[in-house]
Amino acid sequence: MDNAKALSLTQEIAESLKEEDYGIQSYTFLEYIQENLPGRIAGTEKEKEMASFISAVLLNGGYSENDIKIKSFDIEEGVSLMDESVENAFDGGKNSQSSQNIEVVKNGESEKTIIVGAHYDSARTHGVDDNGSGVAVALENALRMIDVETQYTIRYVFFGAEETGLHGSREYVNSLKEKEKDNIVLMINIDSILAGDNLYLYGGSINDKGVVENVEAVKKAYEIAKKANLPMQLTPEGNIDYPHPTGQKRSDHAHFSDLGIPYIYFEATNWLNGLPVETEKHGLIMHSDKDDLSFIENEYGDRAKDTLANYSHLLHLILQEDNWE
């Protein structure tokens, strides 16, 4: 991305970051992604342009080059899931079979760490739901929190190559030293929050006996949301396939959960008849040509803006809490 464009965009939103107008900055980022960065297929030129956009926003938002780490990795052959009926697919440009993770560190009083993660690649769509929305909320929060004193160090990680097999988050977790793993008290994963009918929080792991464990973090986040009158829900109880309050494991929190690290997963969907259909009216928005900001707003009005605001608000509240251990 042209650094001048990133600077202009960041300056445009800087004033509103001083107010508690959650989600406005996220929406500005999302509009840019919609217009300039469709088809961010893992390993392609468009995915790399998205990485440049993220880095430029962080640099222009006050982080230094020393705060930001970009680590490239090779990716295996993989195919992004895509609705076969898609008519307006983007090819993303030349594919190098190489992607990268972007990490920016906001130091806290402790070495104990919270990871905030969002993948930035997409299927062959505009990818504003999956997962421009998660990137936008994470970016807004990184800029919002830069001068806020926090108990925990916050590491914002923008994962590449999620759609073709969670490659970025696997590479990131495998690169961590044992002390770094031990210091992680919580992982927050933000994926596909723009279009779904309801706003969910997932958490917990299922042990060998089928019992759900490590639910303290997600239940605490749910109580924070309720206290703030935010419309988040936990998954329905009684679902054998997705025991409450867990949800889908096919996103970047999975590798952290496998290490026993507590996670909170933000996702907007609809657990209609016990399955995550995303929307009752149109089914899945992700991986289809409906993953387009114009379509979503034409069909659902202010849903996108409201959802970004609600998740942005909750993330801000969670990261100011002192007791996640």
Short mmCIF file of N, CA and C in Angstrom, two decimals, residues 58-138:
data_model
loop_
_atom_site.label_atom_id
_atom_site.label_comp_id
_atom_site.label_asym_id
_atom_site.label_seq_id
_atom_site.Cartn_x
_atom_site.Cartn_y
_atom_site.Cartn_z
N LEU A 58 -0.33 0.61 11.16
CA LEU A 58 0.30 0.53 12.48
C LEU A 58 1.43 1.55 12.62
N LEU A 59 2.26 1.67 11.59
CA LEU A 59 3.37 2.62 11.64
C LEU A 59 2.86 4.05 11.70
N ASN A 60 1.88 4.37 10.90
CA ASN A 60 1.33 5.72 10.90
C ASN A 60 0.47 6.00 12.13
N GLY A 61 0.06 4.93 12.81
CA GLY A 61 -0.75 5.08 14.02
C GLY A 61 0.07 5.24 15.28
N GLY A 62 1.40 5.20 15.17
CA GLY A 62 2.24 5.49 16.33
C GLY A 62 3.17 4.37 16.76
N TYR A 63 3.02 3.19 16.19
CA TYR A 63 3.96 2.12 16.52
C TYR A 63 5.25 2.30 15.71
N SER A 64 6.35 1.85 16.28
CA SER A 64 7.64 1.98 15.60
C SER A 64 7.97 0.68 14.87
N GLU A 65 8.98 0.74 14.03
CA GLU A 65 9.43 -0.46 13.33
C GLU A 65 9.91 -1.52 14.31
N ASN A 66 10.42 -1.08 15.47
CA ASN A 66 10.86 -2.03 16.48
C ASN A 66 9.70 -2.75 17.15
N ASP A 67 8.51 -2.16 17.10
CA ASP A 67 7.33 -2.78 17.70
C ASP A 67 6.72 -3.86 16.80
N ILE A 68 7.06 -3.82 15.52
CA ILE A 68 6.40 -4.66 14.52
C ILE A 68 7.37 -5.72 14.00
N LYS A 69 6.90 -6.96 13.97
CA LYS A 69 7.68 -8.05 13.39
C LYS A 69 6.88 -8.67 12.25
N ILE A 70 7.55 -8.87 11.13
CA ILE A 70 6.94 -9.54 9.99
C ILE A 70 7.75 -10.79 9.71
N LYS A 71 7.10 -11.94 9.77
CA LYS A 71 7.81 -13.21 9.58
C LYS A 71 7.17 -13.97 8.44
N SER A 72 7.95 -14.20 7.40
CA SER A 72 7.47 -14.93 6.22
C SER A 72 7.58 -16.43 6.45
N PHE A 73 6.73 -17.16 5.74
CA PHE A 73 6.79 -18.62 5.79
C PHE A 73 6.23 -19.18 4.49
N ASP A 74 6.70 -20.37 4.14
CA ASP A 74 6.19 -21.06 2.96
C ASP A 74 4.87 -21.73 3.31
N ILE A 75 3.98 -21.77 2.33
CA ILE A 75 2.70 -22.43 2.56
C ILE A 75 2.56 -23.63 1.63
N GLU A 76 1.88 -24.63 2.15
CA GLU A 76 1.61 -25.82 1.34
C GLU A 76 0.52 -25.51 0.33
N GLU A 77 0.41 -26.37 -0.65
CA GLU A 77 -0.71 -26.23 -1.58
C GLU A 77 -2.01 -26.36 -0.79
N GLY A 78 -2.93 -25.48 -1.08
CA GLY A 78 -4.22 -25.54 -0.41
C GLY A 78 -5.24 -24.80 -1.23
N VAL A 79 -6.49 -25.10 -0.99
CA VAL A 79 -7.57 -24.47 -1.75
C VAL A 79 -8.51 -23.79 -0.78
N SER A 80 -8.74 -22.49 -0.98
CA SER A 80 -9.70 -21.78 -0.16
C SER A 80 -11.10 -22.28 -0.47
N LEU A 81 -11.86 -22.58 0.56
CA LEU A 81 -13.25 -23.00 0.34
C LEU A 81 -14.01 -21.87 -0.34
N MET A 82 -14.84 -22.24 -1.29
CA MET A 82 -15.55 -21.22 -2.07
C MET A 82 -16.83 -21.82 -2.60
N ASP A 83 -17.89 -21.08 -2.51
CA ASP A 83 -19.16 -21.47 -3.10
C ASP A 83 -18.98 -21.57 -4.62
N GLU A 84 -19.32 -22.72 -5.18
CA GLU A 84 -19.10 -22.95 -6.61
C GLU A 84 -19.96 -22.04 -7.48
N SER A 85 -21.01 -21.43 -6.90
CA SER A 85 -21.90 -20.58 -7.68
C SER A 85 -21.39 -19.14 -7.79
N VAL A 86 -20.23 -18.87 -7.20
CA VAL A 86 -19.70 -17.51 -7.23
C VAL A 86 -19.45 -17.04 -8.66
N GLU A 87 -19.96 -15.87 -8.97
CA GLU A 87 -19.80 -15.32 -10.32
C GLU A 87 -18.70 -14.27 -10.39
N ASN A 88 -18.50 -13.55 -9.30
CA ASN A 88 -17.55 -12.44 -9.31
C ASN A 88 -16.34 -12.76 -8.43
N ALA A 89 -15.55 -13.74 -8.85
CA ALA A 89 -14.39 -14.16 -8.08
C ALA A 89 -13.15 -13.40 -8.53
N PHE A 90 -12.27 -13.11 -7.58
CA PHE A 90 -11.01 -12.42 -7.84
C PHE A 90 -9.88 -13.43 -7.76
N ASP A 91 -8.83 -13.25 -8.58
CA ASP A 91 -7.75 -14.25 -8.58
C ASP A 91 -6.59 -13.87 -7.67
N GLY A 92 -6.49 -12.63 -7.23
CA GLY A 92 -5.45 -12.23 -6.28
C GLY A 92 -4.09 -11.96 -6.87
N GLY A 93 -3.90 -12.24 -8.15
CA GLY A 93 -2.60 -12.00 -8.76
C GLY A 93 -1.66 -13.18 -8.61
N LYS A 94 -0.40 -12.95 -8.93
CA LYS A 94 0.61 -14.00 -8.91
C LYS A 94 0.74 -14.63 -7.53
N ASN A 95 0.83 -15.96 -7.50
CA ASN A 95 0.93 -16.69 -6.23
C ASN A 95 2.36 -17.17 -6.02
N SER A 96 2.96 -16.72 -4.91
CA SER A 96 4.35 -17.06 -4.59
C SER A 96 4.46 -18.27 -3.67
N GLN A 97 3.30 -18.79 -3.16
CA GLN A 97 3.29 -19.85 -2.17
C GLN A 97 4.06 -19.46 -0.91
N SER A 98 4.08 -18.15 -0.63
CA SER A 98 4.70 -17.62 0.58
C SER A 98 3.76 -16.61 1.21
N SER A 99 3.64 -16.67 2.52
CA SER A 99 2.80 -15.73 3.23
C SER A 99 3.60 -15.14 4.39
N GLN A 100 2.94 -14.39 5.25
CA GLN A 100 3.64 -13.77 6.37
C GLN A 100 2.67 -13.45 7.50
N ASN A 101 3.18 -13.53 8.71
CA ASN A 101 2.47 -13.07 9.90
C ASN A 101 3.01 -11.70 10.29
N ILE A 102 2.13 -10.87 10.79
CA ILE A 102 2.51 -9.52 11.25
C ILE A 102 2.16 -9.43 12.73
N GLU A 103 3.14 -9.11 13.55
CA GLU A 103 2.91 -8.98 14.99
C GLU A 103 3.32 -7.58 15.45
N VAL A 104 2.45 -6.95 16.22
CA VAL A 104 2.81 -5.67 16.83
C VAL A 104 2.60 -5.79 18.33
N VAL A 105 3.56 -5.29 19.07
CA VAL A 105 3.57 -5.45 20.53
C VAL A 105 3.26 -4.14 21.22
N LYS A 106 2.28 -4.20 22.12
CA LYS A 106 1.95 -3.07 22.98
C LYS A 106 2.31 -3.51 24.40
N ASN A 107 3.41 -2.99 24.94
CA ASN A 107 3.92 -3.45 26.23
C ASN A 107 3.00 -3.06 27.38
N GLY A 108 2.88 -3.98 28.33
CA GLY A 108 2.13 -3.73 29.55
C GLY A 108 3.06 -3.74 30.75
N GLU A 109 2.47 -3.73 31.94
CA GLU A 109 3.28 -3.73 33.16
C GLU A 109 3.92 -5.10 33.40
N SER A 110 3.32 -6.14 32.82
CA SER A 110 3.78 -7.51 33.03
C SER A 110 4.22 -8.13 31.71
N GLU A 111 5.07 -9.16 31.80
CA GLU A 111 5.41 -9.95 30.62
C GLU A 111 4.29 -10.91 30.26
N LYS A 112 3.35 -11.12 31.17
CA LYS A 112 2.20 -11.94 30.86
C LYS A 112 1.45 -11.30 29.69
N THR A 113 0.97 -12.14 28.78
CA THR A 113 0.57 -11.65 27.47
C THR A 113 -0.84 -12.08 27.10
N ILE A 114 -1.55 -11.17 26.41
CA ILE A 114 -2.79 -11.50 25.72
C ILE A 114 -2.53 -11.38 24.23
N ILE A 115 -2.88 -12.41 23.49
CA ILE A 115 -2.79 -12.40 22.04
C ILE A 115 -4.14 -11.99 21.46
N VAL A 116 -4.14 -11.00 20.57
CA VAL A 116 -5.34 -10.66 19.80
C VAL A 116 -5.03 -11.01 18.35
N GLY A 117 -5.76 -11.97 17.80
CA GLY A 117 -5.46 -12.47 16.48
C GLY A 117 -6.58 -12.30 15.48
N ALA A 118 -6.22 -12.10 14.22
CA ALA A 118 -7.19 -12.04 13.12
C ALA A 118 -6.45 -12.39 11.83
N HIS A 119 -7.03 -13.24 11.01
CA HIS A 119 -6.38 -13.55 9.74
C HIS A 119 -6.81 -12.55 8.68
N TYR A 120 -5.88 -12.25 7.77
CA TYR A 120 -6.14 -11.19 6.79
C TYR A 120 -6.26 -11.70 5.36
N ASP A 121 -6.01 -12.99 5.13
CA ASP A 121 -6.26 -13.53 3.80
C ASP A 121 -7.76 -13.78 3.63
N SER A 122 -8.16 -14.09 2.41
CA SER A 122 -9.59 -14.32 2.16
C SER A 122 -9.75 -15.38 1.09
N ALA A 123 -10.99 -15.76 0.85
CA ALA A 123 -11.32 -16.52 -0.34
C ALA A 123 -11.30 -15.55 -1.52
N ARG A 124 -11.80 -15.96 -2.67
CA ARG A 124 -11.73 -15.14 -3.88
C ARG A 124 -12.86 -14.10 -3.92
N THR A 125 -13.09 -13.45 -2.78
CA THR A 125 -14.18 -12.50 -2.63
C THR A 125 -13.63 -11.16 -2.14
N HIS A 126 -14.53 -10.21 -1.89
CA HIS A 126 -14.10 -8.99 -1.21
C HIS A 126 -13.61 -9.30 0.20
N GLY A 127 -14.17 -10.33 0.81
CA GLY A 127 -13.67 -10.78 2.10
C GLY A 127 -13.80 -9.77 3.22
N VAL A 128 -14.90 -8.99 3.23
CA VAL A 128 -15.08 -8.04 4.32
C VAL A 128 -15.60 -8.72 5.58
N ASP A 129 -16.42 -9.75 5.41
CA ASP A 129 -16.88 -10.54 6.55
C ASP A 129 -15.75 -11.44 7.00
N ASP A 130 -15.22 -12.20 6.07
CA ASP A 130 -14.19 -13.20 6.35
C ASP A 130 -12.91 -12.85 5.61
N ASN A 131 -11.95 -12.08 6.19
CA ASN A 131 -12.04 -11.63 7.55
C ASN A 131 -11.56 -10.18 7.67
N GLY A 132 -11.95 -9.37 6.69
CA GLY A 132 -11.65 -7.95 6.82
C GLY A 132 -12.19 -7.38 8.11
N SER A 133 -13.32 -7.91 8.56
CA SER A 133 -13.95 -7.39 9.78
C SER A 133 -13.08 -7.62 11.02
N GLY A 134 -12.49 -8.80 11.13
CA GLY A 134 -11.61 -9.07 12.26
C GLY A 134 -10.36 -8.22 12.24
N VAL A 135 -9.78 -8.05 11.05
CA VAL A 135 -8.60 -7.21 10.91
C VAL A 135 -8.92 -5.77 11.29
N ALA A 136 -10.07 -5.27 10.83
CA ALA A 136 -10.45 -3.88 11.09
C ALA A 136 -10.61 -3.62 12.58
N VAL A 137 -11.27 -4.54 13.29
CA VAL A 137 -11.46 -4.37 14.74
C VAL A 137 -10.13 -4.45 15.48
N ALA A 138 -9.27 -5.38 15.08
CA ALA A 138 -7.96 -5.50 15.73
C ALA A 138 -7.11 -4.25 15.49
#
